[in-house]
Coordinates of C-alpha atoms and ligand atoms in Angstrom, one line a residue:
M201 CA 22.9 -6.3 18.0
A202 CA 22.3 -3.2 15.8
E203 CA 24.4 -2.4 12.8
T204 CA 24.3 0.3 10.1
S205 CA 24.1 -0.7 6.5
K206 CA 26.1 1.1 3.7
D207 CA 23.0 3.1 3.0
N208 CA 22.9 4.3 6.6
I209 CA 19.9 2.2 7.7
L210 CA 20.1 1.1 11.3
I211 CA 19.4 -2.6 11.1
R212 CA 18.8 -5.1 14.0
D213 CA 17.3 -8.5 14.5
I214 CA 14.3 -9.1 16.6
H215 CA 12.4 -12.2 17.7
T216 CA 8.7 -12.5 17.6
K217 CA 6.6 -15.3 18.7
N218 CA 3.9 -15.3 16.0
I219 CA 4.4 -13.6 12.6
M220 CA 0.6 -13.6 11.9
T221 CA -1.4 -10.7 13.5
K222 CA -5.1 -11.1 13.9
S223 CA -6.7 -8.1 12.4
T224 CA -9.1 -6.3 14.8
L225 CA -11.3 -5.1 11.8
P226 CA -14.9 -6.4 11.7
V227 CA -14.0 -8.1 8.3
G228 CA -11.4 -10.2 10.2
G229 CA -8.3 -11.6 8.5
Y230 CA -4.7 -11.5 9.4
S231 CA -1.9 -9.0 8.8
V232 CA 1.8 -10.0 8.5
N233 CA 4.7 -7.5 8.6
P234 CA 8.0 -9.1 8.0
Y235 CA 9.8 -6.1 9.3
V236 CA 9.4 -3.3 11.8
G237 CA 10.0 0.0 9.9
C238 CA 10.0 0.7 6.2
T239 CA 13.0 2.1 4.3
H240 CA 10.7 3.4 1.6
G241 CA 10.3 6.3 4.1
C242 CA 7.3 7.9 2.4
K243 CA 6.7 11.4 3.7
Y244 CA 3.0 10.7 4.2
C245 CA 3.3 7.4 5.8
Y246 CA 0.4 6.6 8.2
A247 CA 2.4 3.6 9.5
S248 CA 5.1 5.8 11.1
F249 CA 2.9 5.8 14.2
M250 CA 4.6 2.4 14.8
K251 CA 7.6 4.1 16.1
R252 CA 5.7 5.0 19.2
F253 CA 5.2 1.3 20.1
T254 CA 8.7 0.1 19.2
G255 CA 10.8 2.6 21.0
H256 CA 12.5 3.9 17.8
K257 CA 13.6 7.5 18.1
E258 CA 15.3 7.5 14.7
P259 CA 13.5 9.2 11.8
W260 CA 10.9 7.1 9.9
G261 CA 12.6 5.3 7.0
T262 CA 16.2 5.1 8.6
F263 CA 15.7 2.0 10.7
L264 CA 14.7 -1.6 10.1
D265 CA 14.0 -4.4 12.5
V266 CA 14.4 -7.7 10.9
K267 CA 11.9 -10.2 12.4
H268 CA 12.8 -13.8 13.2
W269 CA 10.0 -16.2 14.1
Q270 CA 9.2 -19.8 14.6
E271 CA 7.8 -21.5 11.5
I272 CA 4.0 -21.0 11.2
K273 CA 2.8 -24.0 13.0
N274 CA -0.6 -24.9 11.4
P275 CA -0.9 -23.0 8.1
Q276 CA -4.2 -24.6 7.5
K277 CA -5.7 -22.5 10.3
Y278 CA -5.6 -19.7 7.7
R279 CA -7.6 -21.4 5.1
G280 CA -10.1 -19.0 3.5
Q281 CA -8.8 -16.2 5.7
R282 CA -7.5 -12.8 4.1
V283 CA -3.9 -12.3 4.9
V284 CA -2.3 -9.0 4.2
I285 CA 1.4 -8.8 3.7
G286 CA 2.7 -5.3 4.5
S287 CA 0.1 -3.3 6.4
V288 CA 2.8 -1.3 8.3
T289 CA 5.7 -1.9 6.2
D290 CA 6.4 -3.1 2.7
G291 CA 7.3 -6.7 2.3
Y292 CA 9.5 -5.8 -0.8
I293 CA 11.8 -3.1 0.5
P294 CA 15.2 -3.3 -1.0
Q295 CA 16.5 -5.2 2.1
E296 CA 14.1 -8.0 1.4
E297 CA 16.6 -9.0 -1.4
Q298 CA 19.0 -9.9 1.4
F299 CA 16.9 -11.0 4.3
Q300 CA 14.1 -12.7 2.4
N301 CA 11.6 -12.6 5.2
T302 CA 8.6 -12.1 2.8
R303 CA 9.6 -15.1 0.6
R304 CA 9.9 -17.1 3.9
I305 CA 6.4 -16.2 4.7
L306 CA 5.1 -17.1 1.3
K307 CA 6.8 -20.5 1.6
Q308 CA 5.3 -21.2 5.0
L309 CA 1.8 -20.1 3.8
K310 CA 2.1 -22.0 0.5
N311 CA -0.5 -24.8 1.0
S312 CA -2.6 -23.0 3.6
G313 CA -5.5 -22.0 1.4
A314 CA -5.1 -18.3 2.6
E315 CA -6.2 -15.4 0.3
L316 CA -3.1 -13.3 0.1
L317 CA -3.0 -9.5 -0.5
I318 CA 0.5 -7.9 -1.1
C319 CA 0.8 -4.2 -1.0
T320 CA 4.0 -2.8 -2.3
K321 CA 5.8 -0.1 -4.0
S322 CA 8.5 -2.2 -5.4
D323 CA 9.2 -4.4 -8.3
L324 CA 11.0 -7.1 -6.3
V325 CA 7.7 -9.1 -6.1
I326 CA 8.5 -10.3 -9.5
R327 CA 11.2 -12.5 -7.9
D328 CA 8.4 -14.5 -6.2
I329 CA 6.1 -14.8 -9.2
E330 CA 6.4 -18.6 -9.3
L331 CA 5.6 -18.9 -5.7
L332 CA 2.7 -16.6 -5.8
K333 CA 1.2 -18.6 -8.7
E334 CA 0.9 -21.6 -6.3
F335 CA -1.7 -19.7 -4.2
E336 CA -5.3 -19.9 -5.4
K337 CA -6.3 -16.4 -4.4
V338 CA -3.6 -13.8 -4.5
T339 CA -3.6 -10.1 -5.3
V340 CA -0.7 -7.7 -5.5
S341 CA -1.2 -4.0 -5.2
W342 CA 1.1 -1.1 -6.1
S343 CA 0.7 2.3 -4.7
V344 CA 0.9 4.9 -7.6
N345 CA -0.3 8.4 -7.0
T346 CA 1.5 10.3 -9.7
L347 CA 3.3 9.7 -13.0
N348 CA 5.7 12.5 -12.3
E349 CA 9.0 11.1 -11.1
D350 CA 10.1 14.3 -9.5
F351 CA 7.0 14.4 -7.1
R352 CA 7.5 10.7 -6.5
S353 CA 11.0 11.1 -5.5
D354 CA 10.2 13.9 -3.2
M355 CA 7.8 11.7 -1.5
D356 CA 9.3 8.3 -1.2
N357 CA 12.6 6.3 -1.5
A358 CA 10.9 3.4 -3.3
V359 CA 11.6 2.5 -7.0
S360 CA 10.4 4.6 -9.9
I361 CA 6.7 4.6 -11.0
E362 CA 8.0 3.2 -14.3
R363 CA 9.4 0.2 -12.5
R364 CA 6.1 -0.3 -10.5
L365 CA 4.1 -0.2 -13.7
S366 CA 6.3 -2.6 -15.5
A367 CA 6.1 -5.0 -12.5
M368 CA 2.4 -4.7 -12.4
K369 CA 2.1 -5.7 -16.0
K370 CA 4.5 -8.8 -15.5
I371 CA 2.4 -9.9 -12.7
Y372 CA -0.8 -9.2 -14.5
D373 CA 0.3 -11.0 -17.4
S374 CA 1.3 -14.0 -15.4
G375 CA -2.3 -14.5 -14.4
I376 CA -2.2 -12.9 -11.0
R377 CA -4.8 -10.4 -9.8
T378 CA -3.3 -6.9 -9.6
V379 CA -4.5 -3.5 -8.2
C380 CA -3.4 -0.1 -8.9
F381 CA -3.8 1.8 -5.6
I382 CA -4.1 5.4 -6.3
S383 CA -3.1 6.6 -3.0
P384 CA -2.8 8.9 -1.4
I385 CA -4.6 11.3 -3.8
F386 CA -2.8 14.7 -3.4
P387 CA -5.2 17.5 -4.2
G388 CA -4.2 19.4 -7.3
I389 CA -1.3 17.0 -8.0
T390 CA -2.5 13.5 -8.4
D391 CA -4.2 12.9 -11.7
F392 CA -6.3 9.8 -11.4
N393 CA -7.7 9.9 -14.8
E394 CA -4.1 9.9 -16.3
I395 CA -3.0 7.0 -14.0
F396 CA -6.1 5.0 -15.0
Q397 CA -5.4 5.4 -18.6
R398 CA -1.9 4.0 -18.1
V399 CA -2.9 1.1 -16.1
K400 CA -6.4 -0.1 -17.2
K401 CA -5.0 -2.8 -19.3
Q402 CA -2.9 -4.3 -16.6
C403 CA -4.9 -4.3 -13.6
D404 CA -8.1 -5.9 -12.1
L405 CA -8.8 -3.1 -9.6
V406 CA -8.2 0.6 -9.1
W407 CA -8.5 1.8 -5.7
L408 CA -8.9 5.5 -4.9
E409 CA -8.0 7.1 -1.5
N410 CA -7.7 10.6 -0.5
L411 CA -4.7 12.1 1.3
N412 CA -5.4 12.1 5.0
L413 CA -3.3 14.6 6.9
R414 CA -4.2 13.9 10.5
G415 CA -0.9 12.2 11.2
S416 CA 2.3 13.8 12.7
F417 CA 3.5 14.5 9.2
K418 CA 0.9 17.1 8.4
Q419 CA 3.1 20.0 9.0
E420 CA 5.9 18.6 6.8
I421 CA 3.4 18.0 3.9
M422 CA 2.0 21.5 4.4
T423 CA 5.4 23.1 4.2
Y424 CA 6.3 21.1 1.1
I425 CA 3.2 22.4 -0.7
K426 CA 3.9 25.9 0.4
E427 CA 7.4 25.6 -1.2
K428 CA 6.9 23.4 -4.2
Y429 CA 3.3 24.2 -5.2
P430 CA 2.5 27.6 -3.7
H431 CA -0.5 27.9 -5.9
L432 CA -2.1 24.9 -4.0
T433 CA -1.7 26.5 -0.5
D434 CA -5.2 27.9 -0.3
L435 CA -6.7 24.6 -1.4
Y436 CA -4.7 22.6 1.1
N437 CA -5.7 25.1 3.8
S438 CA -9.3 24.7 3.1
I439 CA -9.2 21.0 3.0
Y440 CA -6.7 20.3 5.9
N441 CA -7.3 23.2 8.1
K442 CA -11.0 24.1 7.6
G443 CA -12.3 20.6 6.8
D444 CA -13.8 21.5 3.4
R445 CA -14.7 18.3 1.6
S446 CA -16.0 19.8 -1.6
Y447 CA -12.7 18.9 -3.5
F448 CA -12.8 15.2 -2.8
K449 CA -16.7 15.0 -3.2
S450 CA -16.1 16.3 -6.7
L451 CA -13.3 13.8 -7.3
E452 CA -15.8 11.0 -6.2
M453 CA -18.2 12.2 -8.9
Q454 CA -15.4 12.3 -11.4
A455 CA -14.4 8.7 -10.5
E456 CA -17.9 7.6 -11.1
Q457 CA -18.0 9.3 -14.4
L458 CA -14.7 7.8 -15.4
A459 CA -16.2 4.3 -14.6
K460 CA -19.2 5.0 -16.7
D461 CA -17.1 6.3 -19.6
N462 CA -14.9 3.3 -19.6
N463 CA -17.5 0.7 -18.9
C464 CA -16.0 -0.2 -15.6
P465 CA -17.9 -1.5 -12.5
Y466 CA -17.7 1.2 -9.7
T467 CA -18.3 0.4 -6.0
D468 CA -17.4 1.5 -2.5
N469 CA -18.5 -1.9 -1.1
E470 CA -16.5 -5.1 -0.5
L471 CA -17.0 -7.6 -3.4
P472 CA -16.1 -11.2 -3.5
Y473 CA -12.8 -12.1 -4.9
G474 CA -12.7 -12.2 -8.7
R475 CA -11.0 -11.0 -11.8
A476 CA -12.1 -8.0 -13.9
K477 CA -12.9 -8.0 -17.6
P478 CA -9.5 -7.2 -19.3
G479 CA -9.3 -3.4 -19.9
H480 CA -12.3 -2.7 -17.6
P481 CA -10.9 -2.7 -14.0
I482 CA -13.2 -2.3 -11.2
I483 CA -12.9 1.2 -9.7
V484 CA -13.2 1.2 -5.9
N485 CA -14.0 4.4 -4.0
Y486 CA -12.2 4.5 -0.6
F487 CA -12.5 8.3 -0.2
Y488 CA -12.6 9.1 3.4
H489 CA -12.9 5.4 4.1
E490 CA -10.7 5.7 7.3
E491 CA -13.6 7.4 9.0
V492 CA -15.7 4.2 8.6
R493 CA -13.0 2.3 10.2
G494 CA -13.2 4.7 13.2
S495 CA -11.1 3.7 16.1
E496 CA -9.5 0.9 13.9
N497 CA -7.7 3.6 12.0
T498 CA -4.3 2.7 13.1
G499 CA -2.6 2.4 9.8
K500 CA -3.5 3.6 6.3
R501 CA -3.5 0.3 4.8
N502 CA -5.9 -1.6 7.0
H503 CA -8.8 -1.2 4.7
K504 CA -7.1 -3.0 2.0
I505 CA -7.9 -6.3 3.7
N506 CA -11.3 -5.7 2.1
F507 CA -10.8 -7.8 -1.0
P508 CA -13.0 -5.9 -3.5
Ligands
LIG186 S1 3.5 4.3 2.9 FE1 4.0 2.1 2.8 S2 5.8 2.0 1.5 FE2 5.7 4.1 2.3 S3 7.0 4.1 4.2 FE3 4.8 3.6 4.8 S4 4.7 1.4 4.9 FE4 6.5 2.0 3.6

């Protein structure tokens, strides 16, 4: 039965046979989404396509299906496999505090030998530090595409950038591999150099990904830019209506230069799991990476199962 929470989220319970979904990507691996829907409600969320398959008519960010599943039967099956927690939701939305689905998954996979990748915009993951430390290979990634809290709060309902960065530091200091995922890069708004300088001592990897406006949210974002950043309207028109790639090409060159200037490895290829030299994170170029994925491009975060 559905109920509405005090913050007006429509919540219901659903049962699923298997919480682990095999990825259809060539690199293999699994994805786990403890919830359907995501109350972070980002305006640019590529995962909002999920609504089509789940029968939800409510606006993205205002509903949440809490999954129930039978305990993972043979966790050893996932030994050496890459398991992404949160490819079309965020495992650490505020409601996780109450439902603890993500924590349940961690407990069930504890001795499996799986490589974990957690993608979040929250600091609730700190709650699970001790549990995470029991995994041999685990990476926690935070999406940070601005240091400007006003722009951030225009775009999502997740915790502040300051809280994300402070969580990243705590997790990094506890010995867990961290990623600063600078995504989506908004032309003329996201300053990746500035973000890099803030995070370089507290992450192993910096991933860069352009804003892709092919989703149903394109119009909303274009209208937002027109109203709040009118001086960028022409730039957005040329990139998103005329297909001009020169802006992101030039950002790629700047990223490569940033890597050189800071003595950081730079790559657009998958690398084996490993930690970076402190203060010198590996910079990974995922610009226009969704096109490489082709028909697999069903969610913005799929590519993140490529452990750099
Ligand atoms: S982009 Fe991520 S955090 Fe934001 S609503 Fe989508 S799944 Fe949630």
